[in-house]
């Protein structure tokens, strides 16, 4: 459920008409609903009720500091994957002991940053990473709390580009090798083994792969404890999917996911961490865009929008489907017609949808891309020297620009032309 609904024929974000924000901010822009973000976080938090737990928001999905602060104030921790994300979480006021550091390529500099600034745990993904972390921590006279990310060889049954738990994927340590790797960890100075980490992919629409992975983690917990390791924390990753189409069967709910966690690993007495991104931010954000032209092509009409693939790359990159709805609700029974919905960027890949049925639209009409809150703004670029589009946050009847649109000068003046040219 989200808070982008039609009221009296116009699309609202919580209590504000989207067109009112568009008039003030200009298009295109991203628009987030605080109530939806908080609702989704609370669903996860409640689903793990009764177990010691921390919901660490995967901030790679939406990393604006206003969003981070909103969630952190509600009790969320953060899952970060780079020094930049770590610094951004800290800048938003998230304490180090609520930040977990994931990722397969952490550099010594990034480790230093987190050890000095405070960190809840590193999720370590390889032996060489473990060696470097040991060296950095020892050098700083600190102890790095670690889990080892294991690769359980489970097919998440999602888009190949976002599946991470199969043996051919670059992530984690093969679970069969885990006991040796934990033995190595225990022998290295500067490290303290505290748990196990797993993350099998994103946009999972079934619970079975989670179940298979978490059962393997439960077995491994018992084995590692028998080997003498203190396993007190399980980081179970993110990945629960969202409905991108309203006609689609809905993916499992956080309550069902929470029940699965209790059933598979609840008996172990561990503190549970999860790292959801998309389910918290995805349906909490829309991208608002304006029709520039309606162009008649050979046997098809094109809706040319002012938003493009550089603003929302998901359709071009993952063949992702996003609902695109007019900001003025079509009259009941109005005839729909198929459009190819495209942006102005100079490549055919800049196509959001082909032959999508829409009510008739004309230049200057506004449309909203639904489910754009996750992996939207964060994956945008300035391709074609198009400025990054603004982000706006709504709460009730108030809104604020939380990332302004840069001016052309701000964008262009970042380049420096060498004197010798
Ligand atoms: N934890 C780890 C270690 C991850 O790699 C990810 C996502 C998450 C948590 C959060 O997963 P979520 O709950 O959001 O599914 N750009 C792609 C998605 C990439 C996901 C990468 N890792 C997209 O637009 O679909």
Short mmCIF file of C-alpha atoms and ligand atoms in Angstrom, two decimals:
data_model
loop_
_atom_site.label_atom_id
_atom_site.label_comp_id
_atom_site.label_asym_id
_atom_site.label_seq_id
_atom_site.Cartn_x
_atom_site.Cartn_y
_atom_site.Cartn_z
CA UNK A 1 0.00 0.00 0.00
CA UNK A 2 1.22 3.50 -0.72
CA UNK A 3 0.04 7.07 -0.37
CA UNK A 4 -0.14 8.06 -4.04
CA UNK A 5 -3.85 7.98 -4.74
CA UNK A 6 -6.38 9.81 -6.88
CA UNK A 7 -8.71 12.14 -5.03
CA UNK A 8 -11.47 13.84 -6.97
CA UNK A 9 -9.73 12.93 -10.21
CA UNK A 10 -6.25 14.22 -9.40
CA UNK A 11 -3.22 12.33 -8.13
CA UNK A 12 -2.18 13.17 -4.60
CA UNK A 13 1.02 12.44 -2.70
CA UNK A 14 -0.35 12.08 0.81
CA UNK A 15 -2.33 15.35 1.18
CA UNK A 16 -0.83 17.36 -1.67
CA UNK A 17 -1.80 17.31 -5.35
CA UNK A 18 1.19 16.14 -7.37
CA UNK A 19 0.53 18.85 -9.96
CA UNK A 20 0.99 21.52 -7.29
CA UNK A 21 4.49 20.22 -6.51
CA UNK A 22 5.28 19.94 -10.23
CA UNK A 23 4.32 23.58 -10.71
CA UNK A 24 6.75 24.66 -7.98
CA UNK A 25 9.66 22.27 -8.64
CA UNK A 26 9.46 21.72 -12.40
CA UNK A 27 9.64 18.30 -14.07
CA UNK A 28 10.97 15.68 -14.03
CA UNK A 29 11.43 14.93 -10.34
CA UNK A 30 11.30 12.14 -7.80
CA UNK A 31 8.65 12.35 -5.11
CA UNK A 32 8.66 10.29 -1.92
CA UNK A 33 5.97 9.74 0.70
CA UNK A 34 7.16 9.74 4.31
CA UNK A 35 4.08 7.83 5.47
CA UNK A 36 4.75 5.04 2.98
CA UNK A 37 8.44 4.79 3.90
CA UNK A 38 7.58 4.58 7.59
CA UNK A 39 4.75 2.14 7.04
CA UNK A 40 7.01 -0.27 5.16
CA UNK A 41 9.79 -0.02 7.72
CA UNK A 42 7.30 -0.66 10.53
CA UNK A 43 5.90 -3.72 8.73
CA UNK A 44 9.36 -5.32 8.83
CA UNK A 45 10.07 -4.17 12.36
CA UNK A 46 6.78 -5.62 13.58
CA UNK A 47 7.27 -8.83 11.59
CA UNK A 48 10.38 -9.59 13.67
CA UNK A 49 8.68 -8.72 16.93
CA UNK A 50 9.57 -11.16 19.69
CA UNK A 51 13.11 -11.70 18.41
CA UNK A 52 15.99 -9.34 19.13
CA UNK A 53 16.47 -7.64 15.78
CA UNK A 54 17.56 -4.64 13.75
CA UNK A 55 16.11 -3.70 10.37
CA UNK A 56 19.01 -2.20 8.42
CA UNK A 57 17.70 -0.23 5.45
CA UNK A 58 19.68 -1.06 2.28
CA UNK A 59 20.43 2.55 1.48
CA UNK A 60 21.71 1.70 -1.98
CA UNK A 61 18.01 1.69 -2.94
CA UNK A 62 17.40 5.33 -1.92
CA UNK A 63 20.13 7.23 -0.18
CA UNK A 64 18.94 10.80 0.26
CA UNK A 65 19.82 11.89 3.78
CA UNK A 66 16.27 13.06 4.47
CA UNK A 67 15.04 9.52 3.80
CA UNK A 68 17.82 8.05 5.93
CA UNK A 69 17.00 10.38 8.82
CA UNK A 70 13.29 9.65 8.61
CA UNK A 71 13.95 5.90 8.84
CA UNK A 72 16.75 6.16 11.40
CA UNK A 73 14.52 8.26 13.67
CA UNK A 74 11.98 5.42 13.49
CA UNK A 75 14.69 3.00 14.67
CA UNK A 76 16.23 1.71 11.45
CA UNK A 77 19.88 0.81 11.07
CA UNK A 78 21.63 1.07 7.69
CA UNK A 79 23.25 -1.39 5.33
CA UNK A 80 26.05 0.39 3.45
CA UNK A 81 28.23 -0.82 0.59
CA UNK A 82 30.81 1.92 0.15
CA UNK A 83 32.77 4.55 2.01
CA UNK A 84 30.47 7.13 0.45
CA UNK A 85 27.35 5.43 1.76
CA UNK A 86 28.96 5.09 5.18
CA UNK A 87 29.73 8.83 5.27
CA UNK A 88 26.26 9.68 4.03
CA UNK A 89 24.61 7.57 6.74
CA UNK A 90 26.80 9.22 9.37
CA UNK A 91 25.97 12.67 7.97
CA UNK A 92 22.28 11.82 8.29
CA UNK A 93 22.87 11.12 11.98
CA UNK A 94 22.95 7.31 11.97
CA UNK A 95 25.27 6.08 14.74
CA UNK A 96 28.07 3.72 13.72
CA UNK A 97 26.77 0.92 15.91
CA UNK A 98 23.67 0.77 13.70
CA UNK A 99 25.58 0.54 10.41
CA UNK A 100 26.54 -2.75 8.77
CA UNK A 101 29.09 -2.73 5.97
CA UNK A 102 28.41 -5.11 3.05
CA UNK A 103 30.08 -5.55 -0.34
CA UNK A 104 32.73 -7.71 -1.98
CA UNK A 105 35.34 -5.06 -2.63
CA UNK A 106 35.84 -3.02 0.52
CA UNK A 107 39.16 -1.19 0.35
CA UNK A 108 41.55 -0.67 3.26
CA UNK A 109 40.61 3.03 3.22
CA UNK A 110 36.92 2.20 3.55
CA UNK A 111 37.64 -0.21 6.40
CA UNK A 112 39.68 2.46 8.18
CA UNK A 113 36.88 4.98 7.77
CA UNK A 114 34.34 2.64 9.33
CA UNK A 115 36.60 1.40 12.12
CA UNK A 116 37.46 4.94 13.12
CA UNK A 117 33.88 6.22 12.84
CA UNK A 118 32.28 3.20 14.50
CA UNK A 119 30.65 0.18 12.88
CA UNK A 120 28.22 -2.50 13.94
CA UNK A 121 29.83 -5.20 11.80
CA UNK A 122 31.58 -5.91 8.54
CA UNK A 123 30.02 -8.60 6.37
CA UNK A 124 33.20 -10.14 4.99
CA UNK A 125 33.05 -11.84 1.60
CA UNK A 126 36.47 -13.41 0.99
CA UNK A 127 39.69 -14.57 2.64
CA UNK A 128 41.79 -11.75 1.13
CA UNK A 129 39.29 -9.19 2.44
CA UNK A 130 39.53 -10.84 5.86
CA UNK A 131 43.34 -10.56 5.82
CA UNK A 132 43.22 -6.88 4.92
CA UNK A 133 40.59 -6.12 7.57
CA UNK A 134 42.68 -7.93 10.16
CA UNK A 135 45.73 -5.86 9.21
CA UNK A 136 43.84 -2.54 9.21
CA UNK A 137 42.14 -3.23 12.54
CA UNK A 138 45.40 -4.32 14.16
CA UNK A 139 47.14 -1.21 12.87
CA UNK A 140 44.43 0.96 14.44
CA UNK A 141 44.45 -1.06 17.67
CA UNK A 142 40.79 -1.95 17.14
CA UNK A 143 38.73 -5.09 16.90
CA UNK A 144 36.49 -5.47 13.86
CA UNK A 145 33.24 -7.38 14.51
CA UNK A 146 32.60 -9.62 11.50
CA UNK A 147 30.15 -11.98 9.94
CA UNK A 148 31.12 -14.00 6.89
CA UNK A 149 28.76 -13.79 3.96
CA UNK A 150 28.08 -17.29 2.77
CA UNK A 151 26.86 -18.21 -0.68
CA UNK A 152 24.25 -20.94 -0.15
CA UNK A 153 23.90 -21.84 -3.85
CA UNK A 154 20.19 -21.09 -3.97
CA UNK A 155 18.46 -19.74 -7.06
CA UNK A 156 16.44 -16.70 -6.04
CA UNK A 157 14.34 -17.00 -9.22
CA UNK A 158 14.70 -13.35 -10.05
CA UNK A 159 16.25 -11.32 -12.90
CA UNK A 160 19.73 -12.73 -13.62
CA UNK A 161 21.37 -9.33 -13.04
CA UNK A 162 20.14 -9.18 -9.44
CA UNK A 163 20.47 -12.82 -8.35
CA UNK A 164 23.40 -13.16 -5.95
CA UNK A 165 23.15 -16.52 -4.19
CA UNK A 166 24.05 -19.02 -6.91
CA UNK A 167 27.47 -20.62 -6.90
CA UNK A 168 28.45 -18.85 -10.13
CA UNK A 169 27.69 -15.42 -8.62
CA UNK A 170 30.56 -13.29 -7.32
CA UNK A 171 29.13 -12.96 -3.82
CA UNK A 172 30.03 -14.62 -0.53
CA UNK A 173 32.03 -17.70 0.31
CA UNK A 174 30.76 -21.08 -0.88
CA UNK A 175 28.91 -22.47 2.11
CA UNK A 176 30.80 -25.76 1.82
CA UNK A 177 34.03 -23.88 2.56
CA UNK A 178 32.57 -21.82 5.40
CA UNK A 179 33.99 -23.82 8.31
CA UNK A 180 37.56 -23.41 7.04
CA UNK A 181 37.04 -19.72 6.51
CA UNK A 182 35.65 -19.26 10.03
CA UNK A 183 38.69 -21.13 11.37
CA UNK A 184 40.91 -18.68 9.50
CA UNK A 185 38.91 -15.73 10.89
CA UNK A 186 39.30 -16.99 14.43
CA UNK A 187 43.06 -17.24 13.97
CA UNK A 188 43.54 -13.68 12.72
CA UNK A 189 44.23 -10.79 15.10
CA UNK A 190 41.92 -7.77 15.15
CA UNK A 191 38.79 -9.70 14.15
CA UNK A 192 35.91 -10.91 16.27
CA UNK A 193 33.56 -13.41 14.66
CA UNK A 194 30.00 -12.66 15.73
CA UNK A 195 27.75 -14.22 13.13
CA UNK A 196 26.78 -15.26 9.63
CA UNK A 197 25.52 -13.19 6.71
CA UNK A 198 23.55 -14.22 3.63
CA UNK A 199 21.82 -12.33 0.81
CA UNK A 200 20.54 -14.26 -2.19
CA UNK A 201 19.14 -11.59 -4.48
CA UNK A 202 16.65 -8.83 -5.04
CA UNK A 203 12.99 -8.64 -6.10
CA UNK A 204 12.21 -12.16 -4.86
CA UNK A 205 8.55 -12.93 -5.32
CA UNK A 206 8.49 -16.29 -3.53
CA UNK A 207 9.48 -17.35 -0.04
CA UNK A 208 10.91 -20.77 -0.98
CA UNK A 209 14.42 -19.53 -1.91
CA UNK A 210 14.65 -17.61 1.38
CA UNK A 211 13.57 -20.73 3.21
CA UNK A 212 16.20 -22.88 1.52
CA UNK A 213 18.93 -20.33 2.26
CA UNK A 214 17.93 -19.73 5.88
CA UNK A 215 17.76 -23.47 6.58
CA UNK A 216 21.33 -23.78 5.36
CA UNK A 217 22.33 -20.86 7.60
CA UNK A 218 20.66 -22.57 10.57
CA UNK A 219 22.61 -25.78 9.93
CA UNK A 220 25.83 -23.84 9.57
CA UNK A 221 25.17 -22.01 12.84
CA UNK A 222 25.04 -25.34 14.69
CA UNK A 223 28.19 -26.58 12.96
CA UNK A 224 30.14 -23.42 13.69
CA UNK A 225 29.04 -23.43 17.31
CA UNK A 226 30.21 -27.04 17.55
CA UNK A 227 33.54 -25.84 16.15
CA UNK A 228 33.76 -23.38 19.02
CA UNK A 229 32.64 -20.12 17.38
CA UNK A 230 30.30 -17.75 19.14
CA UNK A 231 27.50 -17.14 16.66
CA UNK A 232 25.18 -14.55 18.15
CA UNK A 233 23.95 -12.62 15.13
CA UNK A 234 22.45 -13.62 11.78
CA UNK A 235 22.23 -11.08 8.98
CA UNK A 236 19.66 -12.48 6.57
CA UNK A 237 20.04 -9.87 3.82
CA UNK A 238 17.29 -8.13 1.87
CA UNK A 239 15.48 -8.98 -1.30
CA UNK A 240 11.76 -9.27 -0.63
CA UNK A 241 10.04 -8.12 -3.82
CA UNK A 242 7.29 -5.60 -4.45
CA UNK A 243 4.32 -5.58 -6.80
CA UNK A 244 5.29 -3.50 -9.86
CA UNK A 245 1.97 -4.12 -11.56
CA UNK A 246 -1.28 -3.90 -9.73
CA UNK A 247 -2.65 -6.82 -11.71
CA UNK A 248 0.22 -9.08 -10.72
CA UNK A 249 -0.07 -11.54 -7.93
CA UNK A 250 1.32 -9.81 -4.87
CA UNK A 251 4.67 -11.04 -3.53
CA UNK A 252 4.72 -12.39 0.05
CA UNK A 253 4.14 -9.88 2.82
CA UNK A 254 6.73 -8.90 5.44
CA UNK A 255 4.58 -10.68 8.06
CA UNK A 256 4.91 -13.96 6.15
CA UNK A 257 8.62 -13.32 5.69
CA UNK A 258 8.98 -12.65 9.44
CA UNK A 259 7.16 -15.88 10.25
CA UNK A 260 9.51 -17.76 7.93
CA UNK A 261 12.52 -16.27 9.72
CA UNK A 262 11.13 -17.36 13.09
CA UNK A 263 10.50 -20.87 11.78
CA UNK A 264 13.88 -21.36 10.18
CA UNK A 265 16.32 -19.63 12.54
CA UNK A 266 14.22 -18.50 15.55
CA UNK A 267 15.28 -21.46 17.71
CA UNK A 268 18.95 -20.44 17.57
CA UNK A 269 18.59 -17.50 19.95
CA UNK A 270 20.49 -15.16 17.64
CA UNK A 271 19.94 -11.48 17.11
CA UNK A 272 18.42 -11.08 13.64
CA UNK A 273 19.32 -8.43 11.11
CA UNK A 274 17.63 -7.93 7.77
CA UNK A 275 18.61 -5.54 4.99
CA UNK A 276 15.50 -4.65 3.00
CA UNK A 277 15.79 -1.85 0.47
CA UNK A 278 13.22 -2.09 -2.29
CA UNK A 279 10.26 -3.06 -0.12
CA UNK A 280 10.78 0.00 2.04
CA UNK A 281 11.53 2.59 -0.63
CA UNK A 282 10.18 1.18 -3.92
CA UNK A 283 6.51 1.97 -3.68
CA UNK A 284 7.24 5.01 -1.51
CA UNK A 285 8.47 6.96 -4.54
CA UNK A 286 7.23 8.05 -7.95
CA UNK A 287 8.93 9.86 -10.80
CA UNK A 288 6.86 12.69 -12.20
CA UNK A 289 7.45 13.64 -15.80
CA UNK A 290 5.82 15.81 -18.45
CA UNK A 291 4.84 15.01 -22.01
CA UNK A 292 6.92 17.16 -24.36
CA UNK A 293 5.48 15.94 -27.64
CA UNK A 294 3.11 13.33 -28.96
CA UNK A 295 4.62 12.15 -32.21
CA UNK A 296 3.00 9.96 -34.84
CA UNK A 297 5.35 7.33 -36.13
CA UNK A 298 4.95 4.48 -38.59
CA UNK A 299 1.96 2.62 -37.20
CA UNK A 300 2.55 3.85 -33.68
CA UNK A 301 2.41 6.96 -31.55
CA UNK A 302 5.25 8.03 -29.31
CA UNK A 303 4.80 9.84 -26.04
CA UNK A 304 8.02 11.81 -25.68
CA UNK A 305 8.59 12.68 -22.03
CA UNK A 306 11.02 15.05 -20.35
CA UNK A 307 12.22 12.16 -18.13
CA UNK A 308 14.71 9.76 -19.68
CA UNK A 309 16.80 6.64 -19.15
CA UNK A 310 19.43 8.67 -17.31
CA UNK A 311 16.78 9.58 -14.72
CA UNK A 312 15.27 6.08 -14.40
CA UNK A 313 17.48 3.37 -15.88
CA UNK A 314 15.54 0.30 -14.71
CA UNK A 315 13.49 -0.32 -17.89
CA UNK A 316 16.58 -0.04 -20.11
CA UNK A 317 18.79 -2.07 -17.80
CA UNK A 318 16.52 -4.83 -16.50
CA UNK A 319 13.58 -4.67 -18.91
CA UNK A 320 11.75 -3.54 -15.77
CA UNK A 321 8.07 -2.70 -15.85
CA UNK A 322 6.87 0.49 -14.19
CA UNK A 323 3.25 1.51 -14.10
CA UNK A 324 2.89 4.91 -15.78
CA UNK A 325 -0.25 6.77 -14.84
CA UNK A 326 -1.62 10.18 -15.79
CA UNK A 327 -1.64 12.72 -12.99
CA UNK A 328 -5.19 13.68 -14.00
CA UNK A 329 -7.33 10.57 -13.59
CA UNK A 330 -8.90 9.51 -16.88
CA UNK A 331 -12.69 9.73 -16.99
CA UNK A 332 -14.30 6.34 -16.42
CA UNK A 333 -14.71 4.38 -19.65
CA UNK A 334 -12.36 6.60 -21.67
CA UNK A 335 -10.85 4.78 -24.64
CA UNK A 336 -7.20 3.83 -24.09
CA UNK A 337 -4.70 3.81 -26.91
CA UNK A 338 -1.25 2.23 -27.21
CA UNK A 339 1.82 4.46 -27.03
CA UNK A 340 5.54 3.87 -27.06
CA UNK A 341 6.64 5.91 -24.05
CA UNK A 342 10.14 7.28 -24.52
CA UNK A 343 12.60 9.86 -23.26
CA UNK A 344 14.62 12.40 -25.25
CA UNK A 345 18.01 10.64 -24.95
CA UNK A 346 19.64 9.76 -28.23
CA UNK A 347 19.40 6.01 -28.19
CA UNK A 348 16.54 3.63 -28.80
CA UNK A 349 17.17 2.03 -25.41
CA UNK A 350 15.67 5.17 -23.93
CA UNK A 351 12.25 3.55 -24.03
CA UNK A 352 10.18 3.13 -20.88
CA UNK A 353 7.38 1.09 -22.42
CA UNK A 354 6.29 -0.18 -25.81
CA UNK A 355 2.68 -0.17 -26.95
CA UNK A 356 1.46 0.65 -23.46
CA UNK A 357 -2.26 1.35 -23.26
CA UNK A 358 -2.83 4.84 -21.91
CA UNK A 359 -5.67 7.33 -22.00
CA UNK A 360 -5.13 9.94 -24.71
CA UNK A 361 -2.42 12.38 -23.63
CA UNK A 362 -1.15 15.65 -25.04
CA UNK A 363 1.83 17.95 -24.64
CA UNK A 364 2.29 19.34 -21.10
CA UNK A 365 0.25 16.56 -19.44
CA UNK A 366 1.93 15.06 -16.39
CA UNK A 367 2.50 11.36 -15.82
CA UNK A 368 3.82 9.47 -12.81
CA UNK A 369 6.05 6.40 -12.88
CA UNK A 370 4.99 4.28 -9.94
CA UNK A 371 7.32 2.11 -7.83
CA UNK A 372 10.28 4.33 -8.68
CA UNK A 373 11.46 5.01 -5.14
CA UNK A 374 14.01 2.20 -5.10
CA UNK A 375 16.98 2.15 -7.48
CA UNK A 376 15.62 5.23 -9.26
CA UNK A 377 17.33 8.45 -8.18
CA UNK A 378 20.37 6.55 -6.90
CA UNK A 379 21.07 5.04 -10.32
CA UNK A 380 20.53 8.24 -12.26
CA UNK A 381 23.29 9.94 -14.22
CA UNK A 382 23.96 13.09 -16.18
CA UNK A 383 24.11 11.28 -19.53
CA UNK A 384 23.47 13.71 -22.38
CA UNK A 385 24.43 16.45 -19.88
CA UNK A 386 21.00 16.30 -18.34
CA UNK A 387 21.07 17.60 -14.76
CA UNK A 388 20.22 15.09 -12.00
CA UNK A 389 16.55 15.57 -11.27
CA UNK A 390 15.31 16.89 -7.91
CA UNK A 391 14.08 14.73 -5.08
CA UNK A 392 11.09 15.89 -3.05
CA UNK A 393 9.73 14.50 0.22
CA UNK A 394 6.10 14.82 1.27
CA UNK A 395 4.79 14.49 4.79
CA UNK A 396 1.06 15.08 5.15
CA UNK A 397 0.36 18.47 3.62
CA UNK A 398 3.95 19.68 3.55
CA UNK A 399 6.73 19.00 1.11
CA UNK A 400 10.39 19.88 0.78
CA UNK A 401 12.95 19.64 -1.98
CA UNK A 402 15.53 17.28 -0.48
CA UNK A 403 17.91 17.46 -3.46
CA UNK A 404 17.67 20.49 -5.72
CA UNK A 405 18.08 20.39 -9.45
CA UNK A 406 21.59 21.65 -10.23
CA UNK A 407 21.89 24.57 -12.61
CA UNK A 408 23.63 24.06 -15.92
CA UNK A 409 26.54 26.09 -14.55
CA UNK A 410 26.89 23.90 -11.45
CA UNK A 411 26.99 20.85 -13.65
CA UNK A 412 29.33 22.24 -16.29
CA UNK A 413 31.72 23.99 -13.91
CA UNK A 414 32.78 20.69 -12.34
CA UNK A 415 34.95 20.08 -15.40
CA UNK A 416 38.37 21.64 -15.44
CA UNK A 417 40.16 22.38 -18.67
CA UNK A 418 43.94 21.96 -18.26
CA UNK A 419 46.02 25.09 -18.74
CA UNK A 420 47.98 23.44 -21.53
CA UNK A 421 44.91 23.13 -23.74
N1 LIG B 1 21.72 -6.44 1.00
C1 LIG B 1 22.63 -6.63 0.05
C2 LIG B 1 23.93 -7.20 0.41
C3 LIG B 1 22.34 -6.29 -1.28
O1 LIG B 1 23.25 -6.50 -2.24
C4 LIG B 1 21.06 -5.76 -1.61
C5 LIG B 1 20.74 -5.37 -2.98
C6 LIG B 1 20.14 -5.55 -0.57
C7 LIG B 1 20.51 -5.92 0.72
C8 LIG B 1 18.78 -4.95 -0.78
O2 LIG B 1 17.99 -5.72 -1.62
P1 LIG B 1 16.45 -5.30 -1.82
O3 LIG B 1 15.74 -5.50 -0.51
O4 LIG B 1 16.42 -3.87 -2.24
O5 LIG B 1 15.96 -6.20 -2.88
N2 LIG B 1 19.44 -2.08 -9.11
C9 LIG B 1 18.61 -3.27 -9.04
C10 LIG B 1 18.63 -3.92 -7.67
C11 LIG B 1 20.02 -4.23 -7.16
C12 LIG B 1 20.04 -4.89 -5.83
C13 LIG B 1 21.43 -4.97 -5.30
N3 LIG B 1 21.55 -5.47 -3.97
C14 LIG B 1 17.20 -2.92 -9.48
O6 LIG B 1 16.94 -1.78 -9.84
O7 LIG B 1 16.32 -3.80 -9.51
#
